[in-house]
Amino acid sequence: MPTSTAYEDELGDHFARHADTSPYNAYVDRPAMLALAGDVDGQRVLDVGCGAGHYATELLSRGAEVVGIDGSATLLAHARRRLGDRAELHRHDVEDPLDFIDDTSFDGVICALMLHHVANRRQLLGELRRVLRPGGWLLASTTHPTADWRHFGGSYFADDWVDLPLAGGQMSIHYQRMTLETFLGELLDAGLRLERFVEPRPVPSLRDVDEAAYHKLHQSPSFVAVRLRRP
C-alpha cells in the first residue's frame, strides 16, 4: 500500500508529457470531466491531484477560480510553468486531512483519475464534502473496473493494489482496483448525491490523430466518471 500518491521525478515528468496528447487523457477523460463540469464561470474550484495543471488550465479558460493541490513537487513545477500565477497551488499529500482549507469554501471539486491512488479515500471524501458549500458539486473519474479486470485478470471483485507498466515497462503507476460498487458506494457514503454517471468515449477529433486508438476506445471502456452534489 502506498504512503504517498505523488508521481515524482522521472515518473512525474513522463506523466506531464504524456497527459498533453495521450488518447486516454486528452481525448477521453479530460473532455468528459469538463463536460460534466458544465458552466464554471465565476465559481471557485478545487482541483485535487492537479498534476501538471491540464484540467486547471481548461477550468481557468472557462472563467473559474482554481486552487490546485498535489503531492508531487515534480508535477507542481510543471503546473506552475503551465499556469503561472493564474491558480493557487499547494503541495499536499491527500492521505492527510485538508486542514489548510476552510469549511464550505468551494463551489466545486474535481478529482480526475486520482482516487484509485489514495489509500484513505473515506477520509479524503469526507474532507471534500466539508470544503464544498451546500449545493456544491464534485466530479470524480477512475479506471474502469472492467478494463482492470481485462488487463490484470483474476476476480472482477479484487481490491488488490496493482502496478501498471508505463513507457515500455521502465516505470509503473501503483493503484488499487475498485469495483463500481466500491467507487460509487464510497462517494455516496460521504454524503454526496449522484447526478450523472458516464463511461467516457473518445471525442471525434481523436480519429484524425490516431484512428486505431479511436476505434479501440469506442469498443473497450477505460474510465468511469461521475458528477455528484452536496445536499
PDB file of N, CA, C and O in Angstrom, residues 85-156:
ATOM      1  N   ASP A  85       0.804  32.518 -12.489  1.00  0.00           N
ATOM      2  CA  ASP A  85       0.176  32.926 -11.236  1.00  0.00           C
ATOM      3  C   ASP A  85      -1.350  32.947 -11.351  1.00  0.00           C
ATOM      4  O   ASP A  85      -2.042  33.554 -10.528  1.00  0.00           O
ATOM      5  N   ARG A  86      -1.889  32.246 -12.338  1.00  0.00           N
ATOM      6  CA  ARG A  86      -3.336  32.268 -12.552  1.00  0.00           C
ATOM      7  C   ARG A  86      -4.090  31.341 -11.592  1.00  0.00           C
ATOM      8  O   ARG A  86      -5.308  31.453 -11.452  1.00  0.00           O
ATOM      9  N   ALA A  87      -3.385  30.409 -10.937  1.00  0.00           N
ATOM     10  CA  ALA A  87      -4.025  29.490  -9.995  1.00  0.00           C
ATOM     11  C   ALA A  87      -3.183  29.406  -8.727  1.00  0.00           C
ATOM     12  O   ALA A  87      -1.960  29.570  -8.762  1.00  0.00           O
ATOM     13  N   GLU A  88      -3.842  29.146  -7.627  1.00  0.00           N
ATOM     14  CA  GLU A  88      -3.178  28.947  -6.334  1.00  0.00           C
ATOM     15  C   GLU A  88      -2.861  27.462  -6.192  1.00  0.00           C
ATOM     16  O   GLU A  88      -3.760  26.624  -6.257  1.00  0.00           O
ATOM     17  N   LEU A  89      -1.579  27.134  -6.018  1.00  0.00           N
ATOM     18  CA  LEU A  89      -1.155  25.737  -5.976  1.00  0.00           C
ATOM     19  C   LEU A  89      -0.516  25.406  -4.633  1.00  0.00           C
ATOM     20  O   LEU A  89       0.246  26.218  -4.085  1.00  0.00           O
ATOM     21  N   HIS A  90      -0.815  24.210  -4.127  1.00  0.00           N
ATOM     22  CA  HIS A  90      -0.278  23.762  -2.843  1.00  0.00           C
ATOM     23  C   HIS A  90       0.264  22.342  -2.980  1.00  0.00           C
ATOM     24  O   HIS A  90      -0.384  21.490  -3.606  1.00  0.00           O
ATOM     25  N   ARG A  91       1.407  22.088  -2.359  1.00  0.00           N
ATOM     26  CA  ARG A  91       1.894  20.718  -2.258  1.00  0.00           C
ATOM     27  C   ARG A  91       1.321  20.103  -0.991  1.00  0.00           C
ATOM     28  O   ARG A  91       1.510  20.624   0.117  1.00  0.00           O
ATOM     29  N   HIS A  92       0.605  18.994  -1.143  1.00  0.00           N
ATOM     30  CA  HIS A  92      -0.047  18.365   0.000  1.00  0.00           C
ATOM     31  C   HIS A  92      -0.327  16.905  -0.321  1.00  0.00           C
ATOM     32  O   HIS A  92      -0.806  16.581  -1.411  1.00  0.00           O
ATOM     33  N   ASP A  93      -0.035  16.017   0.615  1.00  0.00           N
ATOM     34  CA  ASP A  93      -0.341  14.595   0.475  1.00  0.00           C
ATOM     35  C   ASP A  93      -1.803  14.394   0.860  1.00  0.00           C
ATOM     36  O   ASP A  93      -2.184  14.638   2.021  1.00  0.00           O
ATOM     37  N   VAL A  94      -2.628  13.957  -0.086  1.00  0.00           N
ATOM     38  CA  VAL A  94      -4.055  13.844   0.186  1.00  0.00           C
ATOM     39  C   VAL A  94      -4.403  12.660   1.080  1.00  0.00           C
ATOM     40  O   VAL A  94      -5.583  12.454   1.403  1.00  0.00           O
ATOM     41  N   GLU A  95      -3.405  11.885   1.517  1.00  0.00           N
ATOM     42  CA  GLU A  95      -3.654  10.911   2.580  1.00  0.00           C
ATOM     43  C   GLU A  95      -3.868  11.616   3.917  1.00  0.00           C
ATOM     44  O   GLU A  95      -4.382  11.009   4.867  1.00  0.00           O
ATOM     45  N   ASP A  96      -3.496  12.895   3.995  1.00  0.00           N
ATOM     46  CA  ASP A  96      -3.663  13.690   5.211  1.00  0.00           C
ATOM     47  C   ASP A  96      -4.858  14.619   5.074  1.00  0.00           C
ATOM     48  O   ASP A  96      -5.233  15.012   3.956  1.00  0.00           O
ATOM     49  N   PRO A  97      -5.472  15.020   6.193  1.00  0.00           N
ATOM     50  CA  PRO A  97      -6.616  15.937   6.132  1.00  0.00           C
ATOM     51  C   PRO A  97      -6.259  17.252   5.440  1.00  0.00           C
ATOM     52  O   PRO A  97      -5.109  17.696   5.467  1.00  0.00           O
ATOM     53  N   LEU A  98      -7.258  17.872   4.847  1.00  0.00           N
ATOM     54  CA  LEU A  98      -7.076  19.158   4.159  1.00  0.00           C
ATOM     55  C   LEU A  98      -7.284  20.289   5.161  1.00  0.00           C
ATOM     56  O   LEU A  98      -8.135  21.162   4.985  1.00  0.00           O
ATOM     57  N   ASP A  99      -6.464  20.281   6.220  1.00  0.00           N
ATOM     58  CA  ASP A  99      -6.703  21.193   7.333  1.00  0.00           C
ATOM     59  C   ASP A  99      -6.335  22.642   7.032  1.00  0.00           C
ATOM     60  O   ASP A  99      -6.576  23.522   7.862  1.00  0.00           O
ATOM     61  N   PHE A 100      -5.783  22.919   5.866  1.00  0.00           N
ATOM     62  CA  PHE A 100      -5.478  24.285   5.463  1.00  0.00           C
ATOM     63  C   PHE A 100      -6.609  24.902   4.639  1.00  0.00           C
ATOM     64  O   PHE A 100      -6.510  26.053   4.199  1.00  0.00           O
ATOM     65  N   ILE A 101      -7.694  24.159   4.438  1.00  0.00           N
ATOM     66  CA  ILE A 101      -8.824  24.638   3.644  1.00  0.00           C
ATOM     67  C   ILE A 101     -10.033  24.815   4.550  1.00  0.00           C
ATOM     68  O   ILE A 101     -10.389  23.913   5.324  1.00  0.00           O
ATOM     69  N   ASP A 102     -10.693  25.957   4.450  1.00  0.00           N
ATOM     70  CA  ASP A 102     -11.851  26.268   5.289  1.00  0.00           C
ATOM     71  C   ASP A 102     -13.079  25.477   4.861  1.00  0.00           C
ATOM     72  O   ASP A 102     -13.213  25.068   3.696  1.00  0.00           O
ATOM     73  N   ASP A 103     -13.997  25.294   5.795  1.00  0.00           N
ATOM     74  CA  ASP A 103     -15.285  24.672   5.501  1.00  0.00           C
ATOM     75  C   ASP A 103     -16.037  25.483   4.440  1.00  0.00           C
ATOM     76  O   ASP A 103     -15.929  26.715   4.388  1.00  0.00           O
ATOM     77  N   THR A 104     -16.821  24.791   3.630  1.00  0.00           N
ATOM     78  CA  THR A 104     -17.757  25.378   2.650  1.00  0.00           C
ATOM     79  C   THR A 104     -17.122  26.512   1.847  1.00  0.00           C
ATOM     80  O   THR A 104     -17.734  27.547   1.621  1.00  0.00           O
ATOM     81  N   SER A 105     -15.881  26.315   1.402  1.00  0.00           N
ATOM     82  CA  SER A 105     -15.148  27.389   0.725  1.00  0.00           C
ATOM     83  C   SER A 105     -15.035  27.196  -0.785  1.00  0.00           C
ATOM     84  O   SER A 105     -14.429  28.031  -1.463  1.00  0.00           O
ATOM     85  N   PHE A 106     -15.645  26.106  -1.333  1.00  0.00           N
ATOM     86  CA  PHE A 106     -15.558  25.865  -2.771  1.00  0.00           C
ATOM     87  C   PHE A 106     -16.936  25.561  -3.354  1.00  0.00           C
ATOM     88  O   PHE A 106     -17.772  24.920  -2.721  1.00  0.00           O
ATOM     89  N   ASP A 107     -17.122  26.031  -4.597  1.00  0.00           N
ATOM     90  CA  ASP A 107     -18.332  25.705  -5.350  1.00  0.00           C
ATOM     91  C   ASP A 107     -18.246  24.323  -5.985  1.00  0.00           C
ATOM     92  O   ASP A 107     -19.273  23.678  -6.212  1.00  0.00           O
ATOM     93  N   GLY A 108     -17.040  23.894  -6.313  1.00  0.00           N
ATOM     94  CA  GLY A 108     -16.865  22.615  -6.974  1.00  0.00           C
ATOM     95  C   GLY A 108     -15.517  21.993  -6.670  1.00  0.00           C
ATOM     96  O   GLY A 108     -14.560  22.697  -6.312  1.00  0.00           O
ATOM     97  N   VAL A 109     -15.452  20.675  -6.813  1.00  0.00           N
ATOM     98  CA  VAL A 109     -14.211  19.909  -6.619  1.00  0.00           C
ATOM     99  C   VAL A 109     -14.076  18.956  -7.793  1.00  0.00           C
ATOM    100  O   VAL A 109     -15.058  18.323  -8.211  1.00  0.00           O
ATOM    101  N   ILE A 110     -12.870  18.825  -8.324  1.00  0.00           N
ATOM    102  CA  ILE A 110     -12.604  17.860  -9.390  1.00  0.00           C
ATOM    103  C   ILE A 110     -11.488  16.922  -8.946  1.00  0.00           C
ATOM    104  O   ILE A 110     -10.453  17.357  -8.441  1.00  0.00           O
ATOM    105  N   CYS A 111     -11.743  15.623  -9.073  1.00  0.00           N
ATOM    106  CA  CYS A 111     -10.773  14.571  -8.737  1.00  0.00           C
ATOM    107  C   CYS A 111     -10.623  13.697  -9.979  1.00  0.00           C
ATOM    108  O   CYS A 111     -11.350  12.715 -10.155  1.00  0.00           O
ATOM    109  N   ALA A 112      -9.705  14.052 -10.837  1.00  0.00           N
ATOM    110  CA  ALA A 112      -9.554  13.367 -12.118  1.00  0.00           C
ATOM    111  C   ALA A 112      -8.510  12.253 -12.007  1.00  0.00           C
ATOM    112  O   ALA A 112      -7.326  12.519 -11.782  1.00  0.00           O
ATOM    113  N   LEU A 113      -8.967  11.020 -12.136  1.00  0.00           N
ATOM    114  CA  LEU A 113      -8.076   9.850 -12.187  1.00  0.00           C
ATOM    115  C   LEU A 113      -7.093   9.825 -11.030  1.00  0.00           C
ATOM    116  O   LEU A 113      -5.898   9.575 -11.210  1.00  0.00           O
ATOM    117  N   MET A 114      -7.594  10.077  -9.821  1.00  0.00           N
ATOM    118  CA  MET A 114      -6.673  10.067  -8.685  1.00  0.00           C
ATOM    119  C   MET A 114      -7.184   9.283  -7.474  1.00  0.00           C
ATOM    120  O   MET A 114      -6.375   8.842  -6.667  1.00  0.00           O
ATOM    121  N   LEU A 115      -8.486   9.072  -7.328  1.00  0.00           N
ATOM    122  CA  LEU A 115      -8.980   8.407  -6.126  1.00  0.00           C
ATOM    123  C   LEU A 115      -8.426   6.998  -5.979  1.00  0.00           C
ATOM    124  O   LEU A 115      -8.210   6.518  -4.858  1.00  0.00           O
ATOM    125  N   HIS A 116      -8.177   6.295  -7.094  1.00  0.00           N
ATOM    126  CA  HIS A 116      -7.675   4.922  -7.013  1.00  0.00           C
ATOM    127  C   HIS A 116      -6.231   4.857  -6.511  1.00  0.00           C
ATOM    128  O   HIS A 116      -5.737   3.781  -6.215  1.00  0.00           O
ATOM    129  N   HIS A 117      -5.559   6.017  -6.419  1.00  0.00           N
ATOM    130  CA  HIS A 117      -4.206   6.063  -5.842  1.00  0.00           C
ATOM    131  C   HIS A 117      -4.222   6.291  -4.333  1.00  0.00           C
ATOM    132  O   HIS A 117      -3.164   6.243  -3.705  1.00  0.00           O
ATOM    133  N   VAL A 118      -5.373   6.590  -3.763  1.00  0.00           N
ATOM    134  CA  VAL A 118      -5.469   7.017  -2.366  1.00  0.00           C
ATOM    135  C   VAL A 118      -5.894   5.849  -1.485  1.00  0.00           C
ATOM    136  O   VAL A 118      -6.900   5.186  -1.759  1.00  0.00           O
ATOM    137  N   ALA A 119      -5.143   5.593  -0.432  1.00  0.00           N
ATOM    138  CA  ALA A 119      -5.489   4.525   0.499  1.00  0.00           C
ATOM    139  C   ALA A 119      -6.627   4.942   1.424  1.00  0.00           C
ATOM    140  O   ALA A 119      -7.565   4.182   1.654  1.00  0.00           O
ATOM    141  N   ASN A 120      -6.565   6.167   1.952  1.00  0.00           N
ATOM    142  CA  ASN A 120      -7.561   6.632   2.909  1.00  0.00           C
ATOM    143  C   ASN A 120      -8.634   7.453   2.188  1.00  0.00           C
ATOM    144  O   ASN A 120      -8.826   8.641   2.451  1.00  0.00           O
ATOM    145  N   ARG A 121      -9.332   6.798   1.271  1.00  0.00           N
ATOM    146  CA  ARG A 121     -10.309   7.518   0.446  1.00  0.00           C
ATOM    147  C   ARG A 121     -11.473   8.042   1.262  1.00  0.00           C
ATOM    148  O   ARG A 121     -11.986   9.134   0.993  1.00  0.00           O
ATOM    149  N   ARG A 122     -11.927   7.293   2.246  1.00  0.00           N
ATOM    150  CA  ARG A 122     -13.091   7.738   3.015  1.00  0.00           C
ATOM    151  C   ARG A 122     -12.781   9.041   3.769  1.00  0.00           C
ATOM    152  O   ARG A 122     -13.627   9.939   3.845  1.00  0.00           O
ATOM    153  N   GLN A 123     -11.589   9.144   4.306  1.00  0.00           N
ATOM    154  CA  GLN A 123     -11.204  10.399   4.951  1.00  0.00           C
ATOM    155  C   GLN A 123     -11.173  11.537   3.944  1.00  0.00           C
ATOM    156  O   GLN A 123     -11.709  12.627   4.195  1.00  0.00           O
ATOM    157  N   LEU A 124     -10.557  11.292   2.786  1.00  0.00           N
ATOM    158  CA  LEU A 124     -10.460  12.340   1.776  1.00  0.00           C
ATOM    159  C   LEU A 124     -11.848  12.782   1.309  1.00  0.00           C
ATOM    160  O   LEU A 124     -12.117  13.985   1.203  1.00  0.00           O
ATOM    161  N   LEU A 125     -12.745  11.833   1.046  1.00  0.00           N
ATOM    162  CA  LEU A 125     -14.072  12.195   0.569  1.00  0.00           C
ATOM    163  C   LEU A 125     -14.849  12.973   1.629  1.00  0.00           C
ATOM    164  O   LEU A 125     -15.594  13.901   1.307  1.00  0.00           O
ATOM    165  N   GLY A 126     -14.650  12.621   2.890  1.00  0.00           N
ATOM    166  CA  GLY A 126     -15.267  13.401   3.960  1.00  0.00           C
ATOM    167  C   GLY A 126     -14.735  14.821   3.990  1.00  0.00           C
ATOM    168  O   GLY A 126     -15.494  15.786   4.206  1.00  0.00           O
ATOM    169  N   GLU A 127     -13.445  14.975   3.752  1.00  0.00           N
ATOM    170  CA  GLU A 127     -12.846  16.304   3.704  1.00  0.00           C
ATOM    171  C   GLU A 127     -13.378  17.105   2.509  1.00  0.00           C
ATOM    172  O   GLU A 127     -13.628  18.311   2.614  1.00  0.00           O
ATOM    173  N   LEU A 128     -13.553  16.433   1.374  1.00  0.00           N
ATOM    174  CA  LEU A 128     -14.052  17.142   0.199  1.00  0.00           C
ATOM    175  C   LEU A 128     -15.497  17.591   0.397  1.00  0.00           C
ATOM    176  O   LEU A 128     -15.875  18.686  -0.031  1.00  0.00           O
ATOM    177  N   ARG A 129     -16.294  16.769   1.049  1.00  0.00           N
ATOM    178  CA  ARG A 129     -17.655  17.208   1.365  1.00  0.00           C
ATOM    179  C   ARG A 129     -17.615  18.420   2.289  1.00  0.00           C
ATOM    180  O   ARG A 129     -18.394  19.366   2.137  1.00  0.00           O
ATOM    181  N   ARG A 130     -16.699  18.401   3.244  1.00  0.00           N
ATOM    182  CA  ARG A 130     -16.588  19.507   4.201  1.00  0.00           C
ATOM    183  C   ARG A 130     -16.268  20.831   3.518  1.00  0.00           C
ATOM    184  O   ARG A 130     -16.827  21.876   3.868  1.00  0.00           O
ATOM    185  N   VAL A 131     -15.374  20.809   2.543  1.00  0.00           N
ATOM    186  CA  VAL A 131     -14.945  22.072   1.934  1.00  0.00           C
ATOM    187  C   VAL A 131     -15.916  22.561   0.858  1.00  0.00           C
ATOM    188  O   VAL A 131     -15.803  23.699   0.399  1.00  0.00           O
ATOM    189  N   LEU A 132     -16.868  21.714   0.445  1.00  0.00           N
ATOM    190  CA  LEU A 132     -17.878  22.130  -0.516  1.00  0.00           C
ATOM    191  C   LEU A 132     -18.981  22.917   0.179  1.00  0.00           C
ATOM    192  O   LEU A 132     -19.430  22.553   1.266  1.00  0.00           O
ATOM    193  N   ARG A 133     -19.432  23.961  -0.468  1.00  0.00           N
ATOM    194  CA  ARG A 133     -20.606  24.679   0.031  1.00  0.00           C
ATOM    195  C   ARG A 133     -21.834  23.801  -0.190  1.00  0.00           C
ATOM    196  O   ARG A 133     -21.846  22.933  -1.082  1.00  0.00           O
ATOM    197  N   PRO A 134     -22.915  23.996   0.584  1.00  0.00           N
ATOM    198  CA  PRO A 134     -24.157  23.274   0.296  1.00  0.00           C
ATOM    199  C   PRO A 134     -24.608  23.548  -1.144  1.00  0.00           C
ATOM    200  O   PRO A 134     -24.608  24.685  -1.602  1.00  0.00           O
ATOM    201  N   GLY A 135     -24.941  22.498  -1.858  1.00  0.00           N
ATOM    202  CA  GLY A 135     -25.285  22.622  -3.267  1.00  0.00           C
ATOM    203  C   GLY A 135     -24.101  22.540  -4.199  1.00  0.00           C
ATOM    204  O   GLY A 135     -24.268  22.542  -5.426  1.00  0.00           O
ATOM    205  N   GLY A 136     -22.888  22.472  -3.648  1.00  0.00           N
ATOM    206  CA  GLY A 136     -21.696  22.379  -4.476  1.00  0.00           C
ATOM    207  C   GLY A 136     -21.569  21.008  -5.128  1.00  0.00           C
ATOM    208  O   GLY A 136     -22.179  20.034  -4.699  1.00  0.00           O
ATOM    209  N   TRP A 137     -20.739  20.946  -6.174  1.00  0.00           N
ATOM    210  CA  TRP A 137     -20.612  19.718  -6.962  1.00  0.00           C
ATOM    211  C   TRP A 137     -19.225  19.104  -6.827  1.00  0.00           C
ATOM    212  O   TRP A 137     -18.252  19.788  -6.548  1.00  0.00           O
ATOM    213  N   LEU A 138     -19.160  17.798  -7.057  1.00  0.00           N
ATOM    214  CA  LEU A 138     -17.890  17.063  -7.073  1.00  0.00           C
ATOM    215  C   LEU A 138     -17.874  16.162  -8.296  1.00  0.00           C
ATOM    216  O   LEU A 138     -18.841  15.450  -8.564  1.00  0.00           O
ATOM    217  N   LEU A 139     -16.780  16.224  -9.042  1.00  0.00           N
ATOM    218  CA  LEU A 139     -16.549  15.342 -10.180  1.00  0.00           C
ATOM    219  C   LEU A 139     -15.436  14.367  -9.834  1.00  0.00           C
ATOM    220  O   LEU A 139     -14.418  14.756  -9.262  1.00  0.00           O
ATOM    221  N   ALA A 140     -15.631  13.106 -10.191  1.00  0.00           N
ATOM    222  CA  ALA A 140     -14.584  12.107  -9.954  1.00  0.00           C
ATOM    223  C   ALA A 140     -14.543  11.144 -11.127  1.00  0.00           C
ATOM    224  O   ALA A 140     -15.577  10.740 -11.664  1.00  0.00           O
ATOM    225  N   SER A 141     -13.327  10.793 -11.534  1.00  0.00           N
ATOM    226  CA  SER A 141     -13.138   9.740 -12.530  1.00  0.00           C
ATOM    227  C   SER A 141     -12.122   8.742 -12.008  1.00  0.00           C
ATOM    228  O   SER A 141     -11.271   9.078 -11.169  1.00  0.00           O
ATOM    229  N   THR A 142     -12.224   7.517 -12.512  1.00  0.00           N
ATOM    230  CA  THR A 142     -11.296   6.466 -12.105  1.00  0.00           C
ATOM    231  C   THR A 142     -11.185   5.447 -13.228  1.00  0.00           C
ATOM    232  O   THR A 142     -11.925   5.512 -14.210  1.00  0.00           O
ATOM    233  N   THR A 143     -10.258   4.525 -13.090  1.00  0.00           N
ATOM    234  CA  THR A 143     -10.126   3.479 -14.095  1.00  0.00           C
ATOM    235  C   THR A 143     -11.383   2.608 -14.095  1.00  0.00           C
ATOM    236  O   THR A 143     -11.969   2.340 -13.049  1.00  0.00           O
ATOM    237  N   HIS A 144     -11.803   2.194 -15.256  1.00  0.00           N
ATOM    238  CA  HIS A 144     -12.989   1.335 -15.361  1.00  0.00           C
ATOM    239  C   HIS A 144     -12.631  -0.050 -14.816  1.00  0.00           C
ATOM    240  O   HIS A 144     -11.633  -0.643 -15.228  1.00  0.00           O
ATOM    241  N   PRO A 145     -13.414  -0.582 -13.881  1.00  0.00           N
ATOM    242  CA  PRO A 145     -13.054  -1.889 -13.320  1.00  0.00           C
ATOM    243  C   PRO A 145     -13.018  -2.999 -14.355  1.00  0.00           C
ATOM    244  O   PRO A 145     -12.261  -3.971 -14.203  1.00  0.00           O
ATOM    245  N   THR A 146     -13.791  -2.872 -15.416  1.00  0.00           N
ATOM    246  CA  THR A 146     -13.731  -3.877 -16.471  1.00  0.00           C
ATOM    247  C   THR A 146     -12.393  -3.840 -17.193  1.00  0.00           C
ATOM    248  O   THR A 146     -11.840  -4.896 -17.556  1.00  0.00           O
ATOM    249  N   ALA A 147     -11.848  -2.639 -17.397  1.00  0.00           N
ATOM    250  CA  ALA A 147     -10.532  -2.524 -18.022  1.00  0.00           C
ATOM    251  C   ALA A 147      -9.463  -3.175 -17.152  1.00  0.00           C
ATOM    252  O   ALA A 147      -8.571  -3.870 -17.647  1.00  0.00           O
ATOM    253  N   ASP A 148      -9.556  -2.944 -15.837  1.00  0.00           N
ATOM    254  CA  ASP A 148      -8.591  -3.583 -14.929  1.00  0.00           C
ATOM    255  C   ASP A 148      -8.753  -5.095 -14.942  1.00  0.00           C
ATOM    256  O   ASP A 148      -7.764  -5.847 -14.926  1.00  0.00           O
ATOM    257  N   TRP A 149      -9.982  -5.557 -14.971  1.00  0.00           N
ATOM    258  CA  TRP A 149     -10.248  -7.000 -14.986  1.00  0.00           C
ATOM    259  C   TRP A 149      -9.666  -7.634 -16.251  1.00  0.00           C
ATOM    260  O   TRP A 149      -9.033  -8.704 -16.207  1.00  0.00           O
ATOM    261  N   ARG A 150      -9.854  -6.970 -17.392  1.00  0.00           N
ATOM    262  CA  ARG A 150      -9.301  -7.491 -18.646  1.00  0.00           C
ATOM    263  C   ARG A 150      -7.776  -7.519 -18.616  1.00  0.00           C
ATOM    264  O   ARG A 150      -7.142  -8.445 -19.134  1.00  0.00           O
ATOM    265  N   HIS A 151      -7.181  -6.486 -17.996  1.00  0.00           N
ATOM    266  CA  HIS A 151      -5.717  -6.378 -18.028  1.00  0.00           C
ATOM    267  C   HIS A 151      -5.047  -7.294 -17.001  1.00  0.00           C
ATOM    268  O   HIS A 151      -4.086  -8.010 -17.328  1.00  0.00           O
ATOM    269  N   PHE A 152      -5.547  -7.272 -15.753  1.00  0.00           N
ATOM    270  CA  PHE A 152      -4.871  -7.986 -14.671  1.00  0.00           C
ATOM    271  C   PHE A 152      -5.428  -9.382 -14.442  1.00  0.00           C
ATOM    272  O   PHE A 152      -4.761 -10.221 -13.824  1.00  0.00           O
ATOM    273  N   GLY A 153      -6.662  -9.656 -14.913  1.00  0.00           N
ATOM    274  CA  GLY A 153      -7.255 -10.963 -14.709  1.00  0.00           C
ATOM    275  C   GLY A 153      -7.712 -11.168 -13.276  1.00  0.00           C
ATOM    276  O   GLY A 153      -7.882 -10.224 -12.513  1.00  0.00           O
ATOM    277  N   GLY A 154      -7.887 -12.442 -12.911  1.00  0.00           N
ATOM    278  CA  GLY A 154      -8.367 -12.756 -11.579  1.00  0.00           C
ATOM    279  C   GLY A 154      -9.837 -12.413 -11.436  1.00  0.00           C
ATOM    280  O   GLY A 154     -10.591 -12.391 -12.404  1.00  0.00           O
ATOM    281  N   SER A 155     -10.235 -12.133 -10.219  1.00  0.00           N
ATOM    282  CA  SER A 155     -11.627 -11.832  -9.926  1.00  0.00           C
ATOM    283  C   SER A 155     -11.959 -10.376 -10.247  1.00  0.00           C
ATOM    284  O   SER A 155     -11.172  -9.475  -9.950  1.00  0.00           O
ATOM    285  N   TYR A 156     -13.141 -10.169 -10.835  1.00  0.00           N
ATOM    286  CA  TYR A 156     -13.629  -8.803 -11.039  1.00  0.00           C
ATOM    287  C   TYR A 156     -13.702  -8.056  -9.712  1.00  0.00           C
ATOM    288  O   TYR A 156     -13.496  -6.842  -9.648  1.00  0.00           O
TER     289      TYR A 156
END
